[in-house]
């Protein structure tokens, strides 16, 4: 059973370009979470999605950032008009259940390291 | 503000010694999880302890949880060089994990 897959692993963009980060959850998992990690810091929650629904995007900047988890295909985190401050590692996690369920352990992907020049 | 705060920030030990790190949090939780992150890599889930549990073991790992003090500890026994990594605690009330800044553990051969 493959784990959470993320691609690309490294992404370099110039200021003003768009960044698209992809995440395929573990097989059978329908809950996806995106986190951002700045250097020397812990991960910060960005958004929680289920298939075709955004459940909680309270951790996501209001502008330039969007996320989706379509019926078919991976979850996408999209950053428009990137700025240097967007440089970070972006991690995706998935779980079988959420909240206080018995299967709410979140399994993380290897991350995408975004560098904005 | 961050929910989990690990202590110490960094720890250096000799191979074979035990490593203990602590995590404190501010609000009530449903569960607390510990993760390991090797440099430049993703997070590996180590152990989950629920708010109604006090202690949990997994191999060389021992986790305690004291909800009255809002704190948890992670003990790694008989450390190995491969245990060198950053360790994070993450608290959860629902689906949102709140991470601390981590404890960086270096195991010297």
CSV table of C-alpha atoms in Angstrom, one decimal:
chain,number,residue,atom,x,y,z
A,1,UNK,CA,0.0,0.0,0.0
A,2,UNK,CA,1.8,3.1,-1.2
A,3,UNK,CA,2.0,6.0,1.2
A,4,UNK,CA,1.0,9.6,0.6
A,5,UNK,CA,2.6,10.8,-2.7
A,6,UNK,CA,3.5,14.4,-3.4
A,7,UNK,CA,5.0,15.9,-6.5
A,8,UNK,CA,7.0,17.6,-7.4
A,9,UNK,CA,9.5,17.1,-4.5
A,10,UNK,CA,11.3,20.4,-5.3
A,11,UNK,CA,9.8,23.3,-7.2
A,12,UNK,CA,11.5,26.6,-8.1
A,13,UNK,CA,9.5,29.5,-9.3
A,14,UNK,CA,10.2,33.2,-10.0
A,15,UNK,CA,8.2,35.9,-8.3
A,16,UNK,CA,4.9,36.3,-9.9
A,17,UNK,CA,4.7,32.8,-11.3
A,18,UNK,CA,2.2,30.1,-10.3
A,19,UNK,CA,3.0,27.1,-8.2
A,20,UNK,CA,0.9,23.9,-8.3
A,21,UNK,CA,1.6,21.2,-5.8
A,22,UNK,CA,0.0,17.8,-6.0
A,23,UNK,CA,-0.9,15.2,-3.4
A,24,UNK,CA,-2.3,11.7,-3.8
A,25,UNK,CA,-3.6,10.3,-0.5
A,26,UNK,CA,-3.1,6.8,0.7
A,27,UNK,CA,-5.4,4.3,-0.9
A,28,UNK,CA,-8.8,4.3,0.8
A,29,UNK,CA,-8.2,7.7,2.5
A,30,UNK,CA,-10.7,10.4,1.6
A,31,UNK,CA,-9.5,13.1,4.0
A,32,UNK,CA,-6.6,15.4,2.9
A,33,UNK,CA,-4.8,18.1,4.8
A,34,UNK,CA,-2.2,20.6,3.7
A,35,UNK,CA,0.4,22.0,6.1
A,36,UNK,CA,3.2,24.5,5.6
A,37,UNK,CA,6.6,24.4,7.3
A,38,UNK,CA,8.9,27.4,7.4
A,39,UNK,CA,12.6,26.8,8.2
A,40,UNK,CA,13.3,25.8,11.8
A,41,UNK,CA,9.6,25.8,12.6
A,42,UNK,CA,6.8,23.2,13.1
A,43,UNK,CA,4.1,22.6,10.6
A,44,UNK,CA,1.1,25.0,10.4
A,45,UNK,CA,-2.3,23.8,9.3
A,46,UNK,CA,-3.6,25.3,6.1
A,47,UNK,CA,-6.6,23.5,4.8
A,48,UNK,CA,-8.7,20.3,5.2
A,49,UNK,CA,-10.5,18.8,2.3
A,50,UNK,CA,-12.7,15.8,1.5
A,51,UNK,CA,-13.6,14.7,-2.0
A,52,UNK,CA,-14.9,17.7,-3.8
A,53,UNK,CA,-15.4,19.7,-0.6
A,54,UNK,CA,-13.3,22.2,1.3
A,55,UNK,CA,-14.1,21.6,5.0
A,56,UNK,CA,-11.8,24.1,6.7
A,57,UNK,CA,-9.5,26.6,5.0
A,58,UNK,CA,-8.9,28.7,8.1
A,59,UNK,CA,-5.1,28.4,7.9
A,60,UNK,CA,-4.8,29.4,4.3
A,61,UNK,CA,-4.0,33.0,3.3
A,62,UNK,CA,-7.1,34.7,1.8
A,63,UNK,CA,-5.4,35.7,-1.4
A,64,UNK,CA,-3.4,33.8,-4.0
A,65,UNK,CA,-3.8,30.4,-2.3
A,66,UNK,CA,-6.4,27.8,-3.3
A,67,UNK,CA,-6.9,24.1,-2.8
A,68,UNK,CA,-9.1,21.5,-4.4
A,69,UNK,CA,-9.6,17.7,-4.1
A,70,UNK,CA,-11.6,16.7,-7.2
A,71,UNK,CA,-13.7,13.5,-7.5
A,72,UNK,CA,-10.9,12.0,-9.7
A,73,UNK,CA,-7.3,12.8,-9.3
A,74,UNK,CA,-5.0,14.2,-6.7
A,75,UNK,CA,-5.5,17.1,-4.4
A,76,UNK,CA,-3.9,20.4,-5.7
A,77,UNK,CA,-2.6,23.3,-3.7
A,78,UNK,CA,-2.3,26.3,-6.0
A,79,UNK,CA,-0.3,29.4,-5.2
A,80,UNK,CA,-0.7,32.3,-7.7
A,81,UNK,CA,1.7,35.1,-8.1
A,82,UNK,CA,4.2,33.6,-5.7
A,83,UNK,CA,6.4,35.9,-3.5
A,84,UNK,CA,9.6,35.1,-1.7
A,85,UNK,CA,7.7,34.6,1.6
A,86,UNK,CA,5.9,31.6,0.0
A,87,UNK,CA,9.2,29.7,0.1
A,88,UNK,CA,8.6,26.8,2.4
A,89,UNK,CA,8.0,23.1,2.6
A,90,UNK,CA,4.4,22.1,1.9
A,91,UNK,CA,3.2,18.8,3.3
A,92,UNK,CA,0.1,16.9,2.5
A,93,UNK,CA,-1.4,14.3,4.9
A,94,UNK,CA,-4.3,11.9,4.6
A,95,UNK,CA,-6.4,10.0,7.0
A,96,UNK,CA,-9.0,7.3,6.8
A,97,UNK,CA,-11.2,9.1,9.3
A,98,UNK,CA,-11.1,12.5,10.9
A,99,UNK,CA,-11.7,14.1,14.3
A,100,UNK,CA,-12.0,11.7,17.1
A,101,UNK,CA,-12.5,8.6,15.0
A,102,UNK,CA,-10.5,5.4,15.5
A,103,UNK,CA,-8.7,5.9,12.3
A,104,UNK,CA,-7.8,9.6,12.5
A,105,UNK,CA,-4.0,9.2,12.3
A,106,UNK,CA,-2.7,11.5,9.7
A,107,UNK,CA,0.0,10.1,7.4
A,108,UNK,CA,2.3,12.6,5.8
A,109,UNK,CA,3.8,12.7,2.4
A,110,UNK,CA,7.5,13.6,1.7
A,111,UNK,CA,6.6,17.3,1.0
A,112,UNK,CA,7.2,19.7,-1.8
A,113,UNK,CA,10.0,22.2,-1.2
A,114,UNK,CA,9.1,25.5,-2.9
A,115,UNK,CA,11.8,28.0,-3.6
A,116,UNK,CA,10.8,31.4,-4.9
A,117,UNK,CA,13.6,33.4,-6.6
B,1,UNK,CA,-0.3,30.6,18.8
B,2,UNK,CA,1.3,27.1,18.7
B,3,UNK,CA,-0.5,24.5,20.8
B,4,UNK,CA,2.4,22.2,21.4
B,5,UNK,CA,5.7,23.4,22.7
B,6,UNK,CA,8.6,20.9,22.9
B,7,UNK,CA,11.4,21.0,25.4
B,8,UNK,CA,14.4,21.0,25.1
B,9,UNK,CA,14.9,22.6,21.7
B,10,UNK,CA,18.0,20.4,21.1
B,11,UNK,CA,19.4,17.3,22.7
B,12,UNK,CA,22.7,15.5,22.1
B,13,UNK,CA,23.3,12.0,23.5
B,14,UNK,CA,25.6,9.1,23.2
B,15,UNK,CA,24.5,6.0,21.4
B,16,UNK,CA,22.9,3.6,23.8
B,17,UNK,CA,21.6,6.3,26.1
B,18,UNK,CA,18.0,7.3,26.6
B,19,UNK,CA,16.5,10.4,25.2
B,20,UNK,CA,13.6,12.2,26.8
B,21,UNK,CA,11.7,15.2,25.4
B,22,UNK,CA,8.6,16.9,26.7
B,23,UNK,CA,5.7,18.6,25.1
B,24,UNK,CA,3.3,21.1,26.8
B,25,UNK,CA,0.1,22.4,25.4
B,26,UNK,CA,-2.5,25.0,26.3
B,27,UNK,CA,-6.0,23.8,25.6
B,28,UNK,CA,-7.9,20.6,26.0
B,29,UNK,CA,-7.2,17.9,23.4
B,30,UNK,CA,-8.7,14.6,22.1
B,31,UNK,CA,-5.3,13.1,21.3
B,32,UNK,CA,-1.6,13.9,21.1
B,33,UNK,CA,0.7,12.5,18.4
B,34,UNK,CA,4.5,12.3,18.1
B,35,UNK,CA,6.2,12.5,14.7
B,36,UNK,CA,9.8,12.2,13.6
B,37,UNK,CA,11.3,14.2,10.8
B,38,UNK,CA,14.7,13.4,9.3
B,39,UNK,CA,16.5,16.4,7.9
B,40,UNK,CA,14.8,17.6,4.7
B,41,UNK,CA,12.3,14.7,4.7
B,42,UNK,CA,8.7,14.2,5.5
B,43,UNK,CA,7.1,13.3,8.8
B,44,UNK,CA,6.9,9.8,10.1
B,45,UNK,CA,4.1,9.0,12.5
B,46,UNK,CA,5.5,7.4,15.7
B,47,UNK,CA,2.6,7.1,18.2
B,48,UNK,CA,-0.8,8.4,19.1
B,49,UNK,CA,-2.0,8.7,22.6
B,50,UNK,CA,-5.6,9.6,23.4
B,51,UNK,CA,-6.7,11.9,26.2
B,52,UNK,CA,-8.1,9.0,28.3
B,53,UNK,CA,-4.7,7.2,28.1
B,54,UNK,CA,-1.8,7.8,30.4
B,55,UNK,CA,1.0,5.7,28.9
B,56,UNK,CA,1.7,4.0,25.6
B,57,UNK,CA,4.6,1.9,24.3
B,58,UNK,CA,5.8,1.1,20.8
B,59,UNK,CA,9.1,-0.7,20.5
B,60,UNK,CA,11.8,1.5,22.1
B,61,UNK,CA,9.3,4.4,22.4
B,62,UNK,CA,7.4,5.3,25.5
B,63,UNK,CA,4.9,8.1,25.6
B,64,UNK,CA,3.2,9.5,28.7
B,65,UNK,CA,0.3,12.0,28.8
B,66,UNK,CA,-0.7,14.0,31.8
B,67,UNK,CA,-3.9,15.9,31.0
B,68,UNK,CA,-4.0,17.7,34.4
B,69,UNK,CA,-0.6,19.2,33.6
B,70,UNK,CA,-1.3,19.5,29.9
B,71,UNK,CA,2.0,17.8,29.1
B,72,UNK,CA,3.4,14.7,27.4
B,73,UNK,CA,6.8,13.1,27.2
B,74,UNK,CA,8.5,10.9,24.7
B,75,UNK,CA,11.2,8.5,25.8
B,76,UNK,CA,13.5,6.8,23.3
B,77,UNK,CA,15.4,4.0,25.0
B,78,UNK,CA,18.8,2.6,23.9
B,79,UNK,CA,19.2,5.3,21.2
B,80,UNK,CA,20.8,4.6,17.9
B,81,UNK,CA,22.5,6.8,15.4
B,82,UNK,CA,19.4,6.4,13.1
B,83,UNK,CA,17.3,8.1,15.8
B,84,UNK,CA,19.0,11.4,14.9
B,85,UNK,CA,16.1,13.5,13.8
B,86,UNK,CA,13.7,16.3,14.8
B,87,UNK,CA,10.8,15.1,17.0
B,88,UNK,CA,7.4,17.0,17.0
B,89,UNK,CA,4.4,16.6,19.2
B,90,UNK,CA,1.1,17.5,17.6
B,91,UNK,CA,-2.1,18.0,19.5
B,92,UNK,CA,-5.6,17.6,18.1
B,93,UNK,CA,-9.1,18.5,19.1
B,94,UNK,CA,-10.6,17.5,15.9
B,95,UNK,CA,-8.9,17.1,12.6
B,96,UNK,CA,-6.5,20.0,12.9
B,97,UNK,CA,-3.0,19.1,14.1
B,98,UNK,CA,-1.1,21.8,16.0
B,99,UNK,CA,2.6,21.3,16.0
B,100,UNK,CA,5.4,22.7,18.2
B,101,UNK,CA,8.8,23.8,16.8
B,102,UNK,CA,10.3,20.4,17.7
B,103,UNK,CA,13.2,18.9,19.5
B,104,UNK,CA,16.3,18.2,17.5
B,105,UNK,CA,18.0,15.0,18.7
B,106,UNK,CA,21.5,14.1,17.8
B,107,UNK,CA,22.8,10.6,18.7
B,108,UNK,CA,26.6,10.4,18.7
B,109,UNK,CA,28.2,7.1,17.7
